[in-house]
mmCIF file of C-alpha atoms in Angstrom:
data_model
loop_
_atom_site.group_PDB
_atom_site.id
_atom_site.type_symbol
_atom_site.label_atom_id
_atom_site.label_comp_id
_atom_site.label_asym_id
_atom_site.label_seq_id
_atom_site.Cartn_x
_atom_site.Cartn_y
_atom_site.Cartn_z
ATOM 1 C CA UNK P 149 -84.367 -60.452 -119.875
ATOM 2 C CA UNK P 150 -80.995 -58.335 -118.936
ATOM 3 C CA UNK P 151 -79.879 -60.899 -116.264
ATOM 4 C CA UNK P 152 -79.762 -63.368 -119.480
ATOM 5 C CA UNK P 153 -78.164 -61.414 -121.259
ATOM 6 C CA UNK P 154 -75.127 -61.060 -118.720
ATOM 7 C CA UNK P 155 -75.150 -64.676 -117.908
ATOM 8 C CA UNK P 156 -74.809 -65.022 -122.093
ATOM 9 C CA UNK P 157 -71.891 -62.458 -121.989
ATOM 10 C CA UNK P 158 -70.563 -64.085 -118.965
ATOM 11 C CA UNK P 159 -70.358 -67.620 -120.765
ATOM 12 C CA UNK P 160 -68.994 -66.727 -123.785
ATOM 13 C CA UNK P 161 -65.934 -64.432 -122.044
ATOM 14 C CA UNK P 162 -65.459 -67.533 -119.158
ATOM 15 C CA UNK P 163 -65.104 -69.987 -122.578
ATOM 16 C CA UNK P 164 -63.043 -67.590 -124.813
ATOM 17 C CA UNK P 165 -60.618 -67.377 -121.365
ATOM 18 C CA UNK P 166 -60.305 -71.265 -120.614
ATOM 19 C CA UNK P 167 -60.214 -71.882 -124.902
ATOM 20 C CA UNK P 168 -56.676 -69.350 -124.476
ATOM 21 C CA UNK P 169 -55.200 -70.905 -121.358
ATOM 22 C CA UNK P 170 -51.700 -70.167 -121.813
ATOM 23 C CA UNK P 171 -52.978 -66.550 -123.013
ATOM 24 C CA UNK P 172 -55.188 -66.202 -119.881
ATOM 25 C CA UNK P 173 -52.268 -67.968 -117.502
ATOM 26 C CA UNK P 174 -49.888 -65.367 -118.402
ATOM 27 C CA UNK P 175 -51.974 -62.301 -118.308
ATOM 28 C CA UNK P 176 -53.271 -63.699 -114.804
ATOM 29 C CA UNK P 177 -49.958 -63.741 -113.582
ATOM 30 C CA UNK P 178 -49.027 -60.242 -113.978
ATOM 31 C CA UNK P 179 -52.076 -59.066 -111.793
ATOM 32 C CA UNK P 180 -51.124 -62.079 -108.920
ATOM 33 C CA UNK P 181 -47.324 -60.922 -109.147
ATOM 34 C CA UNK P 182 -48.776 -57.090 -108.664
ATOM 35 C CA UNK P 183 -51.087 -58.059 -105.809
ATOM 36 C CA UNK P 184 -48.805 -59.934 -103.882
ATOM 37 C CA UNK P 185 -46.332 -57.283 -104.156
ATOM 38 C CA UNK P 186 -48.694 -54.689 -102.677
ATOM 39 C CA UNK P 187 -49.939 -56.856 -99.896
ATOM 40 C CA UNK P 188 -46.034 -58.286 -98.776
ATOM 41 C CA UNK P 189 -44.594 -54.497 -99.338
ATOM 42 C CA UNK P 190 -47.349 -53.209 -96.897
ATOM 43 C CA UNK P 191 -47.469 -56.235 -94.338
ATOM 44 C CA UNK P 192 -43.724 -55.814 -93.876
ATOM 45 C CA UNK P 193 -44.047 -52.084 -93.474
ATOM 46 C CA UNK P 194 -46.711 -52.550 -91.228
ATOM 47 C CA UNK P 195 -45.636 -55.887 -88.816
ATOM 48 C CA UNK P 196 -42.473 -54.138 -88.186
ATOM 49 C CA UNK P 197 -43.772 -50.583 -87.232
ATOM 50 C CA UNK P 198 -46.669 -51.867 -85.296
ATOM 51 C CA UNK P 199 -44.783 -54.692 -83.457
ATOM 52 C CA UNK P 200 -42.468 -51.738 -82.182
ATOM 53 C CA UNK P 201 -44.742 -49.382 -81.461
ATOM 54 C CA UNK P 202 -46.865 -52.023 -79.349
ATOM 55 C CA UNK P 203 -43.475 -53.037 -77.417
ATOM 56 C CA UNK P 204 -43.104 -49.395 -76.695
ATOM 57 C CA UNK P 205 -46.506 -48.737 -75.685
ATOM 58 C CA UNK P 206 -46.591 -51.593 -73.018
ATOM 59 C CA UNK P 207 -43.254 -50.396 -71.984
ATOM 60 C CA UNK P 208 -44.477 -47.393 -70.464
ATOM 61 C CA UNK P 209 -44.317 -43.962 -72.546
ATOM 62 C CA UNK P 210 -42.743 -42.213 -69.479
ATOM 63 C CA UNK P 211 -39.861 -44.009 -70.394
ATOM 64 C CA UNK P 212 -36.418 -42.933 -71.866
ATOM 65 C CA UNK P 213 -33.937 -45.150 -73.765
ATOM 66 C CA UNK P 214 -30.381 -44.412 -73.158
ATOM 67 C CA UNK P 215 -27.842 -46.562 -75.402
ATOM 68 C CA UNK P 216 -23.957 -45.928 -75.471
ATOM 69 C CA UNK P 217 -21.120 -48.020 -75.843
ATOM 70 C CA UNK P 218 -19.100 -46.395 -72.221
ATOM 71 C CA UNK P 219 -19.384 -47.327 -68.983
ATOM 72 C CA UNK P 220 -21.322 -45.072 -66.617
ATOM 73 C CA UNK P 221 -22.101 -44.899 -63.254
ATOM 74 C CA UNK P 222 -25.772 -45.686 -62.756
ATOM 75 C CA UNK P 223 -26.498 -44.437 -59.114
ATOM 76 C CA UNK P 224 -24.361 -41.037 -60.197
ATOM 77 C CA UNK P 225 -26.163 -40.600 -63.078
ATOM 78 C CA UNK P 226 -29.830 -41.287 -61.423
ATOM 79 C CA UNK P 227 -28.465 -38.247 -58.434
ATOM 80 C CA UNK P 228 -27.948 -36.156 -61.017
ATOM 81 C CA UNK P 229 -31.244 -36.611 -62.775
ATOM 82 C CA UNK P 230 -33.104 -35.997 -59.902
ATOM 83 C CA UNK P 231 -30.865 -33.234 -58.516
ATOM 84 C CA UNK P 232 -33.165 -30.612 -59.140
ATOM 85 C CA UNK P 233 -36.072 -32.280 -58.925
ATOM 86 C CA UNK P 234 -37.304 -35.726 -58.682
ATOM 87 C CA UNK P 235 -38.774 -36.105 -61.822
ATOM 88 C CA UNK P 236 -36.759 -40.049 -62.283
ATOM 89 C CA UNK P 237 -38.962 -42.737 -60.744
ATOM 90 C CA UNK P 238 -35.475 -45.625 -61.604
ATOM 91 C CA UNK P 239 -32.921 -46.183 -64.107
ATOM 92 C CA UNK P 240 -32.757 -50.018 -65.145
ATOM 93 C CA UNK P 241 -29.902 -51.486 -67.001
ATOM 94 C CA UNK P 242 -30.347 -54.528 -69.385
ATOM 95 C CA UNK P 243 -29.471 -56.657 -72.418
ATOM 96 C CA UNK P 244 -31.532 -58.995 -74.623
ATOM 97 C CA UNK P 245 -29.917 -61.975 -75.803
ATOM 98 C CA UNK P 246 -31.608 -64.585 -78.618
ATOM 99 C CA UNK P 247 -30.588 -68.043 -78.783
ATOM 100 C CA UNK P 248 -32.520 -71.354 -77.802
ATOM 101 C CA UNK P 249 -33.417 -73.099 -74.595
ATOM 102 C CA UNK P 250 -33.513 -76.875 -73.623
ATOM 103 C CA UNK P 251 -36.443 -77.724 -71.447
ATOM 104 C CA UNK P 252 -36.053 -80.652 -69.107
ATOM 105 C CA UNK P 253 -37.618 -83.159 -71.537
ATOM 106 C CA UNK P 254 -35.421 -82.190 -74.073
ATOM 107 C CA UNK P 255 -37.387 -79.824 -76.135
ATOM 108 C CA UNK P 256 -35.711 -76.537 -77.835
ATOM 109 C CA UNK P 257 -37.827 -73.346 -77.739
ATOM 110 C CA UNK P 258 -36.491 -70.359 -79.702
ATOM 111 C CA UNK P 259 -35.666 -67.963 -76.462
ATOM 112 C CA UNK P 260 -35.309 -64.251 -75.508
ATOM 113 C CA UNK P 261 -33.105 -63.976 -72.231
ATOM 114 C CA UNK P 262 -33.322 -61.077 -70.476
ATOM 115 C CA UNK P 263 -30.331 -59.950 -68.551
ATOM 116 C CA UNK P 264 -31.367 -57.553 -65.575
ATOM 117 C CA UNK P 265 -30.682 -56.515 -61.959
ATOM 118 C CA UNK P 266 -31.696 -57.431 -59.110
ATOM 119 C CA UNK P 267 -33.779 -54.179 -57.717
ATOM 120 C CA UNK P 268 -35.286 -53.964 -62.050
ATOM 121 C CA UNK P 269 -38.380 -56.176 -60.823
ATOM 122 C CA UNK P 270 -40.030 -52.966 -59.447
ATOM 123 C CA UNK P 271 -39.154 -50.773 -62.687
ATOM 124 C CA UNK P 272 -40.324 -53.442 -65.065
ATOM 125 C CA UNK P 273 -43.738 -53.947 -62.962
ATOM 126 C CA UNK P 274 -43.095 -57.793 -62.772
ATOM 127 C CA UNK P 275 -45.352 -59.451 -60.462
ATOM 128 C CA UNK P 276 -43.954 -62.727 -58.190
ATOM 129 C CA UNK P 277 -45.745 -65.329 -58.440
ATOM 130 C CA UNK P 278 -43.769 -67.854 -56.828
ATOM 131 C CA UNK P 279 -40.071 -68.411 -55.622
ATOM 132 C CA UNK P 280 -38.034 -65.275 -55.198
ATOM 133 C CA UNK P 281 -36.545 -62.666 -57.767
ATOM 134 C CA UNK P 282 -33.268 -62.024 -58.590
ATOM 135 C CA UNK P 283 -30.600 -60.848 -55.359
ATOM 136 C CA UNK P 284 -27.341 -58.922 -55.073
ATOM 137 C CA UNK P 285 -25.866 -62.316 -54.036
ATOM 138 C CA UNK P 286 -26.859 -64.082 -57.611
ATOM 139 C CA UNK P 287 -24.892 -60.873 -59.091
ATOM 140 C CA UNK P 288 -22.037 -61.271 -56.953
ATOM 141 C CA UNK P 289 -21.392 -64.867 -57.108
ATOM 142 C CA UNK P 290 -22.766 -65.406 -60.470
ATOM 143 C CA UNK P 291 -25.093 -67.902 -59.566
ATOM 144 C CA UNK P 292 -26.763 -69.713 -62.717
ATOM 145 C CA UNK P 293 -30.011 -68.940 -61.702
ATOM 146 C CA UNK P 294 -33.860 -67.951 -64.028
ATOM 147 C CA UNK P 295 -36.725 -66.458 -63.834
ATOM 148 C CA UNK P 296 -39.342 -67.654 -66.423
ATOM 149 C CA UNK P 297 -43.216 -66.567 -66.735
ATOM 150 C CA UNK P 298 -45.813 -68.135 -65.317
ATOM 151 C CA UNK P 299 -47.738 -68.966 -68.779
ATOM 152 C CA UNK P 300 -44.998 -70.114 -70.382
ATOM 153 C CA UNK P 301 -43.605 -72.642 -67.176
ATOM 154 C CA UNK P 302 -46.225 -75.084 -68.628
ATOM 155 C CA UNK P 303 -44.888 -75.224 -71.942
ATOM 156 C CA UNK P 304 -41.344 -75.443 -70.558
ATOM 157 C CA UNK P 305 -41.935 -78.158 -68.136
ATOM 158 C CA UNK P 306 -44.772 -80.063 -69.976
ATOM 159 C CA UNK P 307 -47.600 -78.629 -68.023
ATOM 160 C CA UNK P 308 -46.222 -79.617 -64.268
ATOM 161 C CA UNK P 309 -47.232 -77.047 -61.915
ATOM 162 C CA UNK P 310 -44.108 -77.720 -59.607
ATOM 163 C CA UNK P 311 -41.059 -75.500 -61.699
ATOM 164 C CA UNK P 312 -38.986 -74.195 -58.759
ATOM 165 C CA UNK P 313 -35.535 -75.957 -59.274
ATOM 166 C CA UNK P 314 -36.316 -77.132 -62.237
ATOM 167 C CA UNK P 315 -33.069 -77.311 -64.982
ATOM 168 C CA UNK P 316 -33.113 -75.655 -68.117
ATOM 169 C CA UNK P 317 -30.103 -75.350 -70.546
ATOM 170 C CA UNK P 318 -29.345 -71.856 -71.590
ATOM 171 C CA UNK P 319 -26.417 -71.410 -74.128
ATOM 172 C CA UNK P 320 -24.883 -74.800 -73.314
ATOM 173 C CA UNK P 321 -25.121 -74.106 -69.608
ATOM 174 C CA UNK P 322 -27.535 -75.373 -66.708
ATOM 175 C CA UNK P 323 -29.523 -72.771 -64.880
ATOM 176 C CA UNK P 324 -32.050 -73.541 -61.805
ATOM 177 C CA UNK P 325 -35.738 -71.668 -61.739
ATOM 178 C CA UNK P 326 -35.981 -69.985 -58.655
ATOM 179 C CA UNK P 327 -38.988 -68.063 -59.206
ATOM 180 C CA UNK P 328 -42.079 -67.269 -61.729
ATOM 181 C CA UNK P 329 -43.359 -64.003 -62.675
ATOM 182 C CA UNK P 330 -46.174 -62.196 -64.467
ATOM 183 C CA UNK P 331 -46.288 -59.091 -66.712
ATOM 184 C CA UNK P 332 -47.915 -56.141 -65.680
ATOM 185 C CA UNK P 333 -49.952 -53.883 -68.011
ATOM 186 C CA UNK P 334 -46.861 -52.035 -68.571
ATOM 187 C CA UNK P 335 -42.684 -52.778 -68.638
ATOM 188 C CA UNK P 336 -39.830 -50.670 -69.391
ATOM 189 C CA UNK P 337 -38.565 -53.700 -71.770
ATOM 190 C CA UNK P 338 -39.105 -53.129 -75.748
ATOM 191 C CA UNK P 339 -39.323 -57.183 -75.822
ATOM 192 C CA UNK P 340 -40.391 -59.098 -72.696
ATOM 193 C CA UNK P 341 -43.429 -61.054 -72.682
ATOM 194 C CA UNK P 342 -44.466 -59.468 -75.664
ATOM 195 C CA UNK P 343 -41.836 -60.778 -78.421
ATOM 196 C CA UNK P 344 -42.051 -63.166 -81.277
ATOM 197 C CA UNK P 345 -39.905 -65.521 -78.961
ATOM 198 C CA UNK P 346 -41.336 -68.547 -77.479
ATOM 199 C CA UNK P 347 -40.108 -68.398 -74.210
ATOM 200 C CA UNK P 348 -38.777 -65.255 -72.115
ATOM 201 C CA UNK P 349 -36.433 -65.943 -69.630
ATOM 202 C CA UNK P 350 -34.797 -63.860 -67.223
ATOM 203 C CA UNK P 351 -31.000 -64.079 -65.929
ATOM 204 C CA UNK P 352 -28.710 -62.134 -63.703
ATOM 205 C CA UNK P 353 -26.484 -59.272 -66.126
ATOM 206 C CA UNK P 354 -23.413 -59.908 -65.068
ATOM 207 C CA UNK P 355 -24.336 -63.733 -65.507
ATOM 208 C CA UNK P 356 -25.472 -63.264 -68.989
ATOM 209 C CA UNK P 357 -22.703 -61.040 -70.186
ATOM 210 C CA UNK P 358 -20.258 -63.306 -69.379
ATOM 211 C CA UNK P 359 -22.040 -66.024 -70.912
ATOM 212 C CA UNK P 360 -22.971 -64.462 -74.180
ATOM 213 C CA UNK P 361 -19.866 -62.554 -74.570
ATOM 214 C CA UNK P 362 -21.845 -59.078 -74.051
ATOM 215 C CA UNK P 363 -19.146 -56.908 -71.724
ATOM 216 C CA UNK P 364 -18.010 -54.797 -74.484
ATOM 217 C CA UNK P 365 -21.706 -54.777 -76.404
ATOM 218 C CA UNK P 366 -23.823 -51.299 -76.188
ATOM 219 C CA UNK P 367 -25.287 -50.587 -72.860
ATOM 220 C CA UNK P 368 -28.900 -49.917 -73.320
ATOM 221 C CA UNK P 369 -30.521 -48.210 -69.754
ATOM 222 C CA UNK P 370 -34.243 -47.839 -69.149
ATOM 223 C CA UNK P 371 -35.015 -44.526 -67.636
ATOM 224 C CA UNK P 372 -38.504 -44.265 -65.812
ATOM 225 C CA UNK P 373 -39.784 -40.601 -65.226
ATOM 226 C CA UNK P 374 -42.584 -39.757 -63.120
ATOM 227 C CA UNK P 375 -44.798 -38.846 -65.718
ATOM 228 C CA UNK P 376 -44.358 -38.943 -70.136
ATOM 229 C CA UNK P 377 -45.015 -34.698 -69.700
ATOM 230 C CA UNK P 378 -41.412 -34.364 -68.253
ATOM 231 C CA UNK P 379 -39.524 -37.015 -70.621
ATOM 232 C CA UNK P 380 -37.978 -33.567 -72.581
ATOM 233 C CA UNK P 381 -36.733 -32.013 -69.208
ATOM 234 C CA UNK P 382 -35.039 -35.068 -68.045
ATOM 235 C CA UNK P 383 -33.879 -35.231 -71.936
ATOM 236 C CA UNK P 384 -31.994 -32.088 -71.601
ATOM 237 C CA UNK P 385 -30.416 -33.110 -67.948
ATOM 238 C CA UNK P 386 -29.365 -36.358 -69.304
ATOM 239 C CA UNK P 387 -27.470 -34.637 -72.078
ATOM 240 C CA UNK P 388 -26.043 -32.102 -69.688
ATOM 241 C CA UNK P 389 -24.531 -35.161 -67.650
ATOM 242 C CA UNK P 390 -23.164 -37.153 -70.419
ATOM 243 C CA UNK P 391 -21.548 -33.790 -71.724
ATOM 244 C CA UNK P 392 -20.101 -32.828 -68.359
ATOM 245 C CA UNK P 393 -18.742 -37.051 -68.638
ATOM 246 C CA UNK P 394 -17.089 -36.092 -71.515
ATOM 247 C CA UNK P 395 -19.430 -37.793 -74.206
ATOM 248 C CA UNK P 396 -20.341 -36.552 -77.454
ATOM 249 C CA UNK P 397 -23.361 -36.384 -79.326
ATOM 250 C CA UNK P 398 -22.000 -39.507 -81.425
ATOM 251 C CA UNK P 399 -20.886 -41.435 -78.286
ATOM 252 C CA UNK P 400 -24.846 -41.952 -77.443
ATOM 253 C CA UNK P 401 -28.464 -42.145 -78.698
ATOM 254 C CA UNK P 402 -31.746 -40.896 -76.462
ATOM 255 C CA UNK P 403 -34.626 -42.309 -77.656
ATOM 256 C CA UNK P 404 -37.998 -40.572 -76.252
ATOM 257 C CA UNK P 405 -40.696 -43.263 -76.019
ATOM 258 C CA UNK P 406 -43.362 -40.926 -76.768
ATOM 259 C CA UNK P 407 -41.607 -39.477 -79.989
ATOM 260 C CA UNK P 408 -40.199 -42.735 -81.072
ATOM 261 C CA UNK P 409 -44.328 -44.354 -81.264
ATOM 262 C CA UNK P 410 -45.405 -40.862 -82.984
ATOM 263 C CA UNK P 411 -42.574 -41.012 -85.239
ATOM 264 C CA UNK P 412 -42.668 -44.757 -86.393
ATOM 265 C CA UNK P 413 -46.446 -44.451 -86.932
ATOM 266 C CA UNK P 414 -46.073 -41.404 -89.111
ATOM 267 C CA UNK P 415 -43.074 -42.933 -91.153
ATOM 268 C CA UNK P 416 -45.623 -46.421 -91.317
ATOM 269 C CA UNK P 417 -48.096 -44.469 -93.127
ATOM 270 C CA UNK P 418 -45.725 -42.809 -95.185
ATOM 271 C CA UNK P 419 -43.553 -46.529 -96.105
ATOM 272 C CA UNK P 420 -46.925 -48.144 -97.040
ATOM 273 C CA UNK P 421 -47.963 -45.456 -99.179
ATOM 274 C CA UNK P 422 -44.910 -45.402 -101.016
ATOM 275 C CA UNK P 423 -43.850 -48.820 -101.382
ATOM 276 C CA UNK P 424 -47.590 -49.685 -102.612
ATOM 277 C CA UNK P 425 -47.495 -46.973 -105.226
ATOM 278 C CA UNK P 426 -43.997 -48.825 -106.180
ATOM 279 C CA UNK P 427 -46.081 -52.320 -106.221
ATOM 280 C CA UNK P 428 -48.361 -50.616 -108.319
ATOM 281 C CA UNK P 429 -46.396 -50.200 -111.478
ATOM 282 C CA UNK P 430 -46.261 -54.071 -111.767
ATOM 283 C CA UNK P 431 -50.336 -53.710 -111.940
ATOM 284 C CA UNK P 432 -50.259 -51.268 -114.230
ATOM 285 C CA UNK P 433 -47.617 -53.278 -116.351
ATOM 286 C CA UNK P 434 -49.816 -56.105 -116.024
ATOM 287 C CA UNK P 435 -52.402 -54.012 -116.848
ATOM 288 C CA UNK P 436 -51.341 -53.361 -120.429
ATOM 289 C CA UNK P 437 -50.429 -57.398 -120.848
ATOM 290 C CA UNK P 438 -54.571 -57.192 -120.553
ATOM 291 C CA UNK P 439 -55.136 -54.639 -123.027
ATOM 292 C CA UNK P 440 -53.458 -56.290 -125.280
ATOM 293 C CA UNK P 441 -54.519 -60.080 -124.914
ATOM 294 C CA UNK P 442 -58.316 -58.244 -125.300
ATOM 295 C CA UNK P 443 -57.400 -56.591 -127.822
ATOM 296 C CA UNK P 444 -55.666 -59.985 -129.944
ATOM 297 C CA UNK P 445 -59.408 -61.589 -128.434
ATOM 298 C CA UNK P 446 -61.058 -59.094 -130.666
ATOM 299 C CA UNK P 447 -59.110 -59.164 -133.507
ATOM 300 C CA UNK P 448 -59.601 -63.021 -133.494
ATOM 301 C CA UNK P 449 -62.952 -63.077 -133.173
ATOM 302 C CA UNK P 450 -64.042 -60.337 -135.436
ATOM 303 C CA UNK P 451 -66.577 -62.094 -137.623
ATOM 304 C CA UNK P 452 -67.649 -64.089 -134.437
ATOM 305 C CA UNK P 453 -68.568 -60.593 -133.158
ATOM 306 C CA UNK P 454 -70.275 -59.503 -136.623
ATOM 307 C CA UNK P 455 -72.028 -62.801 -136.359
ATOM 308 C CA UNK P 456 -73.347 -61.666 -132.943
ATOM 309 C CA UNK P 457 -74.274 -58.552 -134.249
ATOM 310 C CA UNK P 458 -76.054 -59.661 -137.482
ATOM 311 C CA UNK P 459 -78.702 -61.843 -135.237
ATOM 312 C CA UNK P 460 -79.193 -59.005 -132.891
ATOM 313 C CA UNK P 461 -76.441 -58.234 -130.367
ATOM 314 C CA UNK P 462 -76.277 -54.737 -129.341
ATOM 315 C CA UNK P 463 -73.282 -52.842 -128.664
ATOM 316 C CA UNK P 464 -73.037 -52.815 -124.790
ATOM 317 C CA UNK P 465 -73.650 -56.777 -125.108
ATOM 318 C CA UNK P 466 -70.452 -57.012 -127.273
ATOM 319 C CA UNK P 467 -68.956 -54.273 -124.702
ATOM 320 C CA UNK P 468 -69.749 -56.181 -121.885
ATOM 321 C CA UNK P 469 -68.497 -59.252 -123.142
ATOM 322 C CA UNK P 470 -65.248 -57.957 -123.507
ATOM 323 C CA UNK P 471 -65.120 -56.142 -119.919
ATOM 324 C CA UNK P 472 -66.189 -59.308 -118.342
ATOM 325 C CA UNK P 473 -62.877 -60.945 -119.682
ATOM 326 C CA UNK P 474 -60.847 -58.428 -118.021
ATOM 327 C CA UNK P 475 -62.882 -58.851 -114.765
ATOM 328 C CA UNK P 476 -62.618 -62.804 -114.632
ATOM 329 C CA UNK P 477 -58.706 -62.121 -115.576
ATOM 330 C CA UNK P 478 -58.680 -59.119 -112.710
ATOM 331 C CA UNK P 479 -60.560 -61.355 -109.957
ATOM 332 C CA UNK P 480 -58.475 -64.461 -110.462
ATOM 333 C CA UNK P 481 -54.988 -62.583 -110.401
ATOM 334 C CA UNK P 482 -56.337 -60.404 -107.356
ATOM 335 C CA UNK P 483 -57.652 -63.050 -104.931
ATOM 336 C CA UNK P 484 -55.086 -65.284 -105.737
ATOM 337 C CA UNK P 485 -52.035 -62.468 -105.469
ATOM 338 C CA UNK P 486 -54.186 -61.969 -102.129
ATOM 339 C CA UNK P 487 -53.806 -65.247 -100.605
ATOM 340 C CA UNK P 488 -50.311 -65.380 -102.022
ATOM 341 C CA UNK P 489 -49.899 -62.089 -100.149
ATOM 342 C CA UNK P 490 -51.455 -62.872 -96.981
ATOM 343 C CA UNK P 491 -49.392 -66.679 -96.898
ATOM 344 C CA UNK P 492 -45.536 -64.622 -97.048
ATOM 345 C CA UNK P 493 -47.019 -61.637 -94.512
ATOM 346 C CA UNK P 494 -48.172 -63.976 -92.030
ATOM 347 C CA UNK P 495 -46.125 -67.460 -92.797
ATOM 348 C CA UNK P 496 -42.429 -65.836 -94.032
ATOM 349 C CA UNK P 497 -42.213 -62.247 -92.342
ATOM 350 C CA UNK P 498 -42.319 -63.549 -88.798
ATOM 351 C CA UNK P 499 -39.854 -66.217 -89.314
ATOM 352 C CA UNK P 500 -37.485 -63.478 -91.191
ATOM 353 C CA UNK P 501 -37.728 -60.543 -89.436
ATOM 354 C CA UNK P 502 -39.364 -61.979 -86.106
ATOM 355 C CA UNK P 503 -42.097 -59.512 -85.576
ATOM 356 C CA UNK P 504 -45.643 -60.024 -85.413
ATOM 357 C CA UNK P 505 -47.487 -60.229 -88.821
ATOM 358 C CA UNK P 506 -49.719 -57.191 -89.522
ATOM 359 C CA UNK P 507 -51.559 -55.963 -92.055
ATOM 360 C CA UNK P 508 -54.555 -53.611 -92.079
ATOM 361 C CA UNK P 509 -57.825 -54.688 -94.084
ATOM 362 C CA UNK P 510 -58.083 -51.507 -95.699
ATOM 363 C CA UNK P 511 -54.840 -52.272 -97.646
ATOM 364 C CA UNK P 512 -56.197 -55.579 -98.785
ATOM 365 C CA UNK P 513 -59.325 -53.497 -100.238
ATOM 366 C CA UNK P 514 -57.302 -50.495 -101.316
ATOM 367 C CA UNK P 515 -55.192 -53.473 -103.489
ATOM 368 C CA UNK P 516 -58.452 -54.780 -104.934
ATOM 369 C CA UNK P 517 -59.649 -51.356 -105.945
ATOM 370 C CA UNK P 518 -56.111 -50.997 -107.486
ATOM 371 C CA UNK P 519 -56.327 -54.388 -109.239
ATOM 372 C CA UNK P 520 -59.988 -54.035 -110.472
ATOM 373 C CA UNK P 521 -59.460 -49.954 -111.762
ATOM 374 C CA UNK P 522 -56.772 -50.795 -113.917
ATOM 375 C CA UNK P 523 -58.455 -54.063 -115.424
ATOM 376 C CA UNK P 524 -61.663 -52.067 -116.291
ATOM 377 C CA UNK P 525 -59.528 -48.901 -117.757
ATOM 378 C CA UNK P 526 -57.265 -51.545 -119.625
ATOM 379 C CA UNK P 527 -60.168 -53.229 -121.353
ATOM 380 C CA UNK P 528 -62.035 -50.002 -122.316
ATOM 381 C CA UNK P 529 -60.860 -49.179 -124.782
ATOM 382 C CA UNK P 530 -60.149 -52.877 -126.828
ATOM 383 C CA UNK P 531 -64.123 -53.638 -125.615
ATOM 384 C CA UNK P 532 -65.216 -50.142 -126.806
ATOM 385 C CA UNK P 533 -63.413 -51.021 -130.442
ATOM 386 C CA UNK P 534 -65.543 -54.296 -130.435
ATOM 387 C CA UNK P 535 -68.392 -52.689 -129.477
ATOM 388 C CA UNK P 536 -68.181 -50.130 -132.418
ATOM 389 C CA UNK P 537 -67.220 -52.702 -135.353
ATOM 390 C CA UNK P 538 -69.466 -52.491 -138.077
ATOM 391 C CA UNK P 539 -71.193 -55.888 -138.623
ATOM 392 C CA UNK P 540 -70.852 -55.895 -142.359
ATOM 393 C CA UNK P 541 -67.022 -55.428 -142.133
ATOM 394 C CA UNK P 542 -66.900 -57.628 -139.464
ATOM 395 C CA UNK P 543 -68.575 -60.221 -141.407
ATOM 396 C CA UNK P 544 -66.199 -60.119 -144.794
ATOM 397 C CA UNK P 545 -63.263 -60.267 -141.947
ATOM 398 C CA UNK P 546 -60.957 -63.279 -142.638
#
């Protein structure tokens, strides 16, 4: 009997919503916009922060990143940092450039070009599969040579096993493949082999600077310590060395991998909460819209409520009917909003922000909970008003 009454109330609520299509659509639209806004805002923050954190963790938390706009003697800096204690394993400069690479069969791929020095592969934890790595001669003679990742070579060369000495067009210039590598568990680069781009290619440092006009761009040095617990000591020595070379704190920035990941995680949680709170305002506005719709519905159907009460319907049945109307509006709006939100997070954000899309399932659940709670609170007062209507007064209503 209880289930029969529920299904009867469900049918009446559904009929009412279908009968008033425009009004229902506008109510649902508000919920869609609010839910979608929460999913997109949280997805954007999490995609960016998790991508950066993941790449830094793969880089090795035992690395410090030095960024400056001045030329500096890398060998002298390395000697200074190890003058008191041997805390630094090595220093490698690097720059990245984003462009398109044209494969031998004419296909274009989004490409992240990594400019490396000949000795960098040791610090990068790169394993040579075939061919050779960059040499000092390549740097000296500005040889246009390239190294590709083994798993990406198949895509570039149409599943051909022999890739050595094949040609690639990078930035409009022809490069010859001299080797293939695989990435180890950790690398000092913040993006190599883990980026959003289809292809990652390594070329000589000076060749890349010349080809892409990067000679005057900011320099980035990755300083690898023997253990992340010594990062703070190395940072002090590094600041001391830069100060001795006439640089002020405004001229450079030092990023501690360990501290940076912790900061990003904290900021991510704060921003996710803040943005979801802002986005929830639109859901509150849609809740007001739902309240108005239910109130209008109650007013329009006053006589119907009186008839139902006269033939035996109880107050709780009337209340349930209007709560179900609100539930259906919230459900349709919520699921469509989540669907649109996920399409934007996984379809648009990676294209625009060039990051790996991510959103925690807990935030989808939170957005649903917010949606249903606002719908419930918004419809409770009108539903209660309908439930308390005197059947005699309701039957006289015109």
